XYZ file of C-alpha atoms in Angstrom:
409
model
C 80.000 -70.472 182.896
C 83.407 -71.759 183.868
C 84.778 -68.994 182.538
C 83.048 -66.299 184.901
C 85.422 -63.990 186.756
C 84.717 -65.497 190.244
C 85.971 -61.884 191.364
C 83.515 -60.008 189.674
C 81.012 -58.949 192.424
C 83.553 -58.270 195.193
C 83.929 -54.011 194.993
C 86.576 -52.079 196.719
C 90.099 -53.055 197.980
C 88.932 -56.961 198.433
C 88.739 -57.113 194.649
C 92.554 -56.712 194.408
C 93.239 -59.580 196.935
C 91.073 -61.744 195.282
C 92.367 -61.475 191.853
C 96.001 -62.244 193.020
C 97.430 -65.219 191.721
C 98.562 -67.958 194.833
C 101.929 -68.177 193.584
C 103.258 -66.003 196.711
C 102.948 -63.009 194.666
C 101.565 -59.606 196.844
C 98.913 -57.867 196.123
C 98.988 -55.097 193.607
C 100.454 -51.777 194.806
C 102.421 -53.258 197.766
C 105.528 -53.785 195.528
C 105.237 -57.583 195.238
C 106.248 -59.611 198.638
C 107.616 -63.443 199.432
C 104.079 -64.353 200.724
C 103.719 -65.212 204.058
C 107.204 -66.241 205.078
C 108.882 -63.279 203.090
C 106.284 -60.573 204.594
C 106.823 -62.363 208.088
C 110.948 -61.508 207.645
C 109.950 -58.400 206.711
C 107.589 -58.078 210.407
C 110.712 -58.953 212.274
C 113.238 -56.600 210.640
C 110.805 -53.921 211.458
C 110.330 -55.178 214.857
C 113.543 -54.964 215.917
C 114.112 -51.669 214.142
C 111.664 -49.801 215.694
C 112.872 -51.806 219.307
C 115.728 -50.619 218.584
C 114.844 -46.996 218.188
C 112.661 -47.217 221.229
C 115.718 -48.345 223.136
C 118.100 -45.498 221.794
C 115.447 -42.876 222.424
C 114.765 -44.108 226.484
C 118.373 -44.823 227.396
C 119.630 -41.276 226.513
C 116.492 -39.290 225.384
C 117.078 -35.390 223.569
C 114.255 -34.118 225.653
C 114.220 -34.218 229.699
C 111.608 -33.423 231.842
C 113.400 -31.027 233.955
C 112.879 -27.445 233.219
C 114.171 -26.367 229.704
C 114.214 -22.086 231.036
C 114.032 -20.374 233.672
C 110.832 -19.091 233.339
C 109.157 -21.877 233.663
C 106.454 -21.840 236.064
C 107.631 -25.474 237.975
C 111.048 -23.693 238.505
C 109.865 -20.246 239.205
C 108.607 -21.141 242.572
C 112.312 -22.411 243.602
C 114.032 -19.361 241.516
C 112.391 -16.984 243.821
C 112.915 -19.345 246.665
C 116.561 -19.391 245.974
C 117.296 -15.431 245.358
C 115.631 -14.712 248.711
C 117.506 -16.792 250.861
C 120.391 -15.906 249.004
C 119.480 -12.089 249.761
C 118.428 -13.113 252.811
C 122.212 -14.883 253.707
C 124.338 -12.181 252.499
C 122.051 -9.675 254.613
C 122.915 -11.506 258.002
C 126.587 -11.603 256.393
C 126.461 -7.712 256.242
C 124.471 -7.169 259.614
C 127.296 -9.667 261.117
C 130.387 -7.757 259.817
C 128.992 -4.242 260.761
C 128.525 -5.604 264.325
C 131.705 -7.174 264.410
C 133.860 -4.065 262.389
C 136.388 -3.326 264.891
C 137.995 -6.859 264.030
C 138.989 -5.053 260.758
C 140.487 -6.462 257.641
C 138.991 -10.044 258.712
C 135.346 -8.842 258.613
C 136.160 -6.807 255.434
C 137.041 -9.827 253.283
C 134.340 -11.807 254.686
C 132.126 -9.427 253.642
C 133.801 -8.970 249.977
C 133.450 -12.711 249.617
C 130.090 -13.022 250.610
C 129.376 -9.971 247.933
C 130.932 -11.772 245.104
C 129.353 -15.256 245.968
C 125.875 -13.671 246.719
C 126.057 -12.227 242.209
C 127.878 -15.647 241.219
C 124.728 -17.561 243.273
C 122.137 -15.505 241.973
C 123.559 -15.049 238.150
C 124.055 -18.710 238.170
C 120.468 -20.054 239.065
C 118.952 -18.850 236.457
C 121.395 -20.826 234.222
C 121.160 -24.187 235.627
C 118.261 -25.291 233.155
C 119.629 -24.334 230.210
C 122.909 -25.839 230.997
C 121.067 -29.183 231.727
C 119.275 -28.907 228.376
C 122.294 -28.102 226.089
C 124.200 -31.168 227.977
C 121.546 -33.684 228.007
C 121.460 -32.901 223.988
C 125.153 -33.308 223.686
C 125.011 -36.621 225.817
C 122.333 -38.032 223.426
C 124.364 -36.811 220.198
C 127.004 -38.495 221.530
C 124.903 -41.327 222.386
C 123.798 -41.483 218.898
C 127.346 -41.400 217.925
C 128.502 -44.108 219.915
C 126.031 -46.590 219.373
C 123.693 -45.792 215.905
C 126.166 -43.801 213.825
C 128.016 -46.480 211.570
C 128.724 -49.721 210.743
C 131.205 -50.498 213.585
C 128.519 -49.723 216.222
C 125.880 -51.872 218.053
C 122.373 -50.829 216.720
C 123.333 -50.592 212.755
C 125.401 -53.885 213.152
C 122.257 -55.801 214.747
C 120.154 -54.489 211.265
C 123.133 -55.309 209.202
C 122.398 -59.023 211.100
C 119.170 -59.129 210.541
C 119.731 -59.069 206.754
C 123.208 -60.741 205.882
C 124.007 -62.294 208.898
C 125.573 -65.712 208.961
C 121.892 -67.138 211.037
C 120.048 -64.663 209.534
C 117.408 -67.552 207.748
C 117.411 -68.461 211.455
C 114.296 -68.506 213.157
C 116.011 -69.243 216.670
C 118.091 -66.496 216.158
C 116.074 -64.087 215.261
C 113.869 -65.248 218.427
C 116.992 -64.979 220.563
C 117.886 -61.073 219.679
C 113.927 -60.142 219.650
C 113.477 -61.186 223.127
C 116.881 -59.524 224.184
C 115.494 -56.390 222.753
C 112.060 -56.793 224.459
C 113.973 -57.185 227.833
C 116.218 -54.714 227.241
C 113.509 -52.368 226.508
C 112.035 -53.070 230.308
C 115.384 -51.924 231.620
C 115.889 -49.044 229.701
C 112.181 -48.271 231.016
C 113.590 -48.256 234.213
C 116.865 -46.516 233.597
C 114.226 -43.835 231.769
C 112.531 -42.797 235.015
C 115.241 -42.965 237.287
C 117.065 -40.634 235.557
C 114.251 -38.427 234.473
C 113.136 -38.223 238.074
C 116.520 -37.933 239.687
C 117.691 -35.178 236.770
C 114.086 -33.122 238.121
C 114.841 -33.130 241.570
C 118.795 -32.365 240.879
C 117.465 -29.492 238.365
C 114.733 -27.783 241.439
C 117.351 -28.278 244.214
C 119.851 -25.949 242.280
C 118.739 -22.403 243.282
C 118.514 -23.915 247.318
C 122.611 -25.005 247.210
C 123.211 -22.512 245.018
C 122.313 -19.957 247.381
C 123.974 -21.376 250.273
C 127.705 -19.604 248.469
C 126.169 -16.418 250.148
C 127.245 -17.267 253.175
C 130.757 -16.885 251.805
C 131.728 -19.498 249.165
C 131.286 -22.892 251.060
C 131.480 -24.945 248.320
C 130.769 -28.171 249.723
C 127.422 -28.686 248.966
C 127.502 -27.425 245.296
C 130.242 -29.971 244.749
C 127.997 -32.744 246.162
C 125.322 -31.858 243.973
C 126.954 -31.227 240.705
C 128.575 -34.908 241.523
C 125.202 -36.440 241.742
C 123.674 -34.572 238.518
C 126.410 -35.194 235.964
C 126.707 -38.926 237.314
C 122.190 -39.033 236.714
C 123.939 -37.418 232.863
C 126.301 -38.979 231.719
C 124.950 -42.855 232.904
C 124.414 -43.936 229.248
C 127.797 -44.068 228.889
C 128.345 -47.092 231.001
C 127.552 -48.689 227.913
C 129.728 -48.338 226.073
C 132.510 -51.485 228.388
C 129.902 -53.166 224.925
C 131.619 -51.127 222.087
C 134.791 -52.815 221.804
C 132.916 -56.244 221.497
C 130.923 -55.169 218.542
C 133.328 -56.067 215.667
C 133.473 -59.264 217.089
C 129.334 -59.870 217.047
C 129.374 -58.312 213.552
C 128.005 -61.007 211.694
C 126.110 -63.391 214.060
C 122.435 -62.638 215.652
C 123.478 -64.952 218.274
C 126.716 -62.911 219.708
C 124.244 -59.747 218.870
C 121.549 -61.181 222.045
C 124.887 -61.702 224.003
C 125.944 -58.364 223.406
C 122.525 -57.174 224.681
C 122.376 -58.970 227.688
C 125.243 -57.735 228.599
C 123.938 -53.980 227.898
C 120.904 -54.847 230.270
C 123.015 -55.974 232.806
C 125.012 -52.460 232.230
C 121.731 -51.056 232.566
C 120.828 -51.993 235.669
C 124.215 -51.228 236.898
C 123.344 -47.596 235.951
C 120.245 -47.809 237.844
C 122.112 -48.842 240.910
C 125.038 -46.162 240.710
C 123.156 -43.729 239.005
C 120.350 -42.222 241.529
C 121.932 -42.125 244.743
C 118.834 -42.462 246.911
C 116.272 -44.862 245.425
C 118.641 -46.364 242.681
C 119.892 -49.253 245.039
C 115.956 -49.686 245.843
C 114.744 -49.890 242.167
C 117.362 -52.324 241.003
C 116.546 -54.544 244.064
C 113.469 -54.268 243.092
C 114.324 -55.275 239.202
C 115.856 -57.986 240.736
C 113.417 -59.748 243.110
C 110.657 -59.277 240.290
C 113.011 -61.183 237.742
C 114.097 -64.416 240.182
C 110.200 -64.924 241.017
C 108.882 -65.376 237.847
C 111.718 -67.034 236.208
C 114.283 -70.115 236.806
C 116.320 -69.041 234.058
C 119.852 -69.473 234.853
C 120.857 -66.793 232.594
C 118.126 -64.414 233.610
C 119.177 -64.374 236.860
C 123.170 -64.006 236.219
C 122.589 -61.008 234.266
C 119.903 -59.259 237.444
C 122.732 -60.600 240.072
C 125.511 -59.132 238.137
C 123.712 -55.617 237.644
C 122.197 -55.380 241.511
C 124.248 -56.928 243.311
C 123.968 -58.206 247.276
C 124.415 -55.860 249.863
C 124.116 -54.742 252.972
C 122.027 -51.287 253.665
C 124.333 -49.064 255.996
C 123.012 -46.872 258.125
C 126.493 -45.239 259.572
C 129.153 -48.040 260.011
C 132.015 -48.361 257.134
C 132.345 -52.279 258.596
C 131.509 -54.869 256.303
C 131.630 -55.535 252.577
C 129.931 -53.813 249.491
C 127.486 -51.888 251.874
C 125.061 -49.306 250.644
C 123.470 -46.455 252.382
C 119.481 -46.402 253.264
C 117.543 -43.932 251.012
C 117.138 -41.693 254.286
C 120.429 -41.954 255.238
C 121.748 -41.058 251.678
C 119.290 -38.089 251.967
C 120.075 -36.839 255.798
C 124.111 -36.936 254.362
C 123.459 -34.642 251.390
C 120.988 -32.678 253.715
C 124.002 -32.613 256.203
C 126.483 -31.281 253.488
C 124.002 -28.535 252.689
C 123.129 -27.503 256.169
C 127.179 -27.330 256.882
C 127.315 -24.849 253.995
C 124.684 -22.484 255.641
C 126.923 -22.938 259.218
C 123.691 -25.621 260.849
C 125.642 -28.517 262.232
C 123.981 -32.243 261.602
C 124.095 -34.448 264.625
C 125.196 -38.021 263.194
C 123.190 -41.094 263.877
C 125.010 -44.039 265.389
C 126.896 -46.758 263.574
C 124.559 -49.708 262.972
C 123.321 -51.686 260.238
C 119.794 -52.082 259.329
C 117.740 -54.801 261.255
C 117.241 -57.168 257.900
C 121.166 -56.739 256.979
C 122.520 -57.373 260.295
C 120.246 -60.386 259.821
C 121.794 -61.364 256.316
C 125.177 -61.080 257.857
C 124.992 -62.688 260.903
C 123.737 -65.438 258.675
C 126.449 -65.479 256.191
C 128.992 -65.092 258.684
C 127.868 -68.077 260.954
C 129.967 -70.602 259.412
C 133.109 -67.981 259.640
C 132.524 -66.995 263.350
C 132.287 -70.942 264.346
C 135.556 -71.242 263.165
C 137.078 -68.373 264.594
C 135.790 -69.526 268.082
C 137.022 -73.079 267.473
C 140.684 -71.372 266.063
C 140.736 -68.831 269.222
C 139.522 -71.663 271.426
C 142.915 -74.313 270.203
C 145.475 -71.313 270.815
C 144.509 -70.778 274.621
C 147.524 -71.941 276.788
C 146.696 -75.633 277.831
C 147.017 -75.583 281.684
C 148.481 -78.075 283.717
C 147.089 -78.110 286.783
C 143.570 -77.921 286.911
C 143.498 -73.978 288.555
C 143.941 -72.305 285.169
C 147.760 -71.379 286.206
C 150.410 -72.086 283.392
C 152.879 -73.943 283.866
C 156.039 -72.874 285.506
C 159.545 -73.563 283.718
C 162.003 -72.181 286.422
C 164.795 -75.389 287.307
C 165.323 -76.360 291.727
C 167.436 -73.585 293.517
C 166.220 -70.370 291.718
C 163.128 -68.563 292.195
C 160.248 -68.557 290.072
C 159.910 -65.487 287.107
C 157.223 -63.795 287.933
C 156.136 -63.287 284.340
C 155.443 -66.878 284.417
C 153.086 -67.068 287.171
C 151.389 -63.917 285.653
C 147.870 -65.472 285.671
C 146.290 -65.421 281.723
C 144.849 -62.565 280.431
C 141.137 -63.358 279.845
């Protein structure tokens, strides 16, 4: 009886796991293991591999959600938009220079240039998607290139780590560049959707400025809003101030977590810069949502250094590292664009907002006292009592009159 197979009535896969020796041996068909602690290893490699992947494939993505052709139904509706106005401009151009012929050669070349820009507008509108799809794929080839092509770049030296690193048999370490990868995965979340949404909108708004050459090649507004659209492109990029640091980390998981931190702090740099309207807004946002649930010293470094303080302008260029209101940033480019079709923007006045003037005043209180207490010590001490100077002319000659000039207040 004590020989019995105690295994013997289990059927199915169980069977296999019972009749496994407890030496740390797997279980047949999973090509042997270290037991627990080798198969946990193996967990965090894979981890951190697919983390990793995650990261690569949110931060500069193949695939955008903007319009991929022009026949797609979302940017139909602002194709045809587009072509009509821009039919619509070059007709007023035309009714304008009939009307106004007998100024001659003047009208004629207005007219030619309105012609030309009117087929350059339309021609080009229906190219803007595909242009946006062929260089979002080249920025995430190059992405690819810069950071999970070789050896000598971030993501393959972090594996490389993970296996023959010097703290490899670490637990701490391996901790320390898990959790780095978990929060950089939250930014790259949000540097996902920013620049999804902003590359949409930037995408849809291109047949409405591209139309507005009709009028005769005012160029403003297209340059304004190929500026914001490569800058929403090429973002990723800011990451790589962490390439030349690499060779350096190769080799430790420890300088590896570094390394990252200093990517998410990149990050939300690029969230900042890198949607001109709501970007500032987000990484505030990042921000506040980081220093309330943690007293991390560290933590909140790395959110100060990528959003930093400043104060929301709504039209003055006083003060230091200001930032413009999402409506203001909006009513600037809607300015530009409305210059283009010959609409002149009234400007709003020169004021901060109510909580910044707040912030400022307060940080500036110390400052002003002692300007008022400087300004105060280099008043003219007067003499007698009536808030006249004193006079320096000697008996016998008669007073300068620039002496007994009262002050200026």
């Amino acid at each position: 009886m004590a020989d019995k197979d105690p295994c013997a009535l289990i059927k199915g896969p169980g069977r296999a796991y019972c009749e496994q020796d407890n030496t740390g041996g797997g279980p047949p068909g999973t090509g042997g293991g270290g037991g627990i602690t080798g198969n946990a290893a193996d967990n965090v490699k894979n981890l951190a591999n697919s983390l990793l992947k995650t990261l690569k494939g949110l931060v500069a993505p193949k695939d955008t959600w903007a319009p991929a052709k022009a026949d797609n139904w979302v940017y139909e509706q602002f194709l045809w938009l587009g072509q009509h106005l821009a039919v619509a401009i070059f007709i007023c151009v035309v009714v304008v220079c009939a009307l106004t012929a007998w100024q001659g050669a003047p009208r004629l070349k207005q007219m030619g240039a309105s012609t030309g820009w009117t087929l350059a507008a339309v021609a080009g509108m229906a190219s803007v998607p595909g242009a946006v799809m062929l260089l979002n794929r080249a920025v995430s080839a190059a992405f690819t290139v810069a950071f999970d092509s070789n050896e000598a770049t971030l993501f393959p030296v972090i594996r490389q780590d993970l296996k023959h690193g010097a703290d490899a048999g670490n637990p701490l370490a391996k901790l320390l560049i898990i959790a780095a990868l978990v929060v950089a995965l939250g930014f790259a979340t949000l540097v996902f959707m920013t620049r999804q949404i902003g590359i949409l909108m930037f995408v849809c708004m291109a047949p409405l400025v591209l139309a507005s050459l009709a009028r005769g090649g005012d160029t403003s507004a297209v340059k304004q809003w190929a500026q914001r659209l490569l800058g929403l492109m090429f973002a990723p990029f800011a990451l790589l101030l962490v390439s030349p640091f690499v060779k350096l980390a190769q080799g430790s998981l420890v300088v590896d977590s570094a390394l990252v931190i200093a990517a998410d702090a990149i990050m939300l740099r690029m969230i900042f810069h890198g949607v001109p309207y709501f970007g500032p807004k987000v990484a505030g946002v990042a921000r506040a949502f980081v220093e309330n649930h943690t007293s991390n010293p560290l933590a909140r470094a790395v959110v100060r250094a990528g959003s930093p303080d400043v104060y929301e302008r709504e039209n003055t260029p006083r003060g230091p590292r200001t930032v413009d209101t999402p409506g203001r940033a909006m009513s600037q480019d809607r300015g530009v664009l409305f210059a283009a079709y010959g609409v002149k923007q009234q400007q709003r006045p020169a004021r901060l907002t109510t909580e910044s003037a707040i912030a400022q005043a307060r940080l500036n209180a110390a400052r002003n006292a002692r300007l008022r207490q400087a300004r105060a010590a280099a008043r003219p001490s007067t003499s007698n009592g009536q808030g006249q100077p004193p006079t320096s002319s000697s008996p016998g000659q008669p007073p300068n009159p620039a002496s007994t000039r009262p002050p200026t207040p």
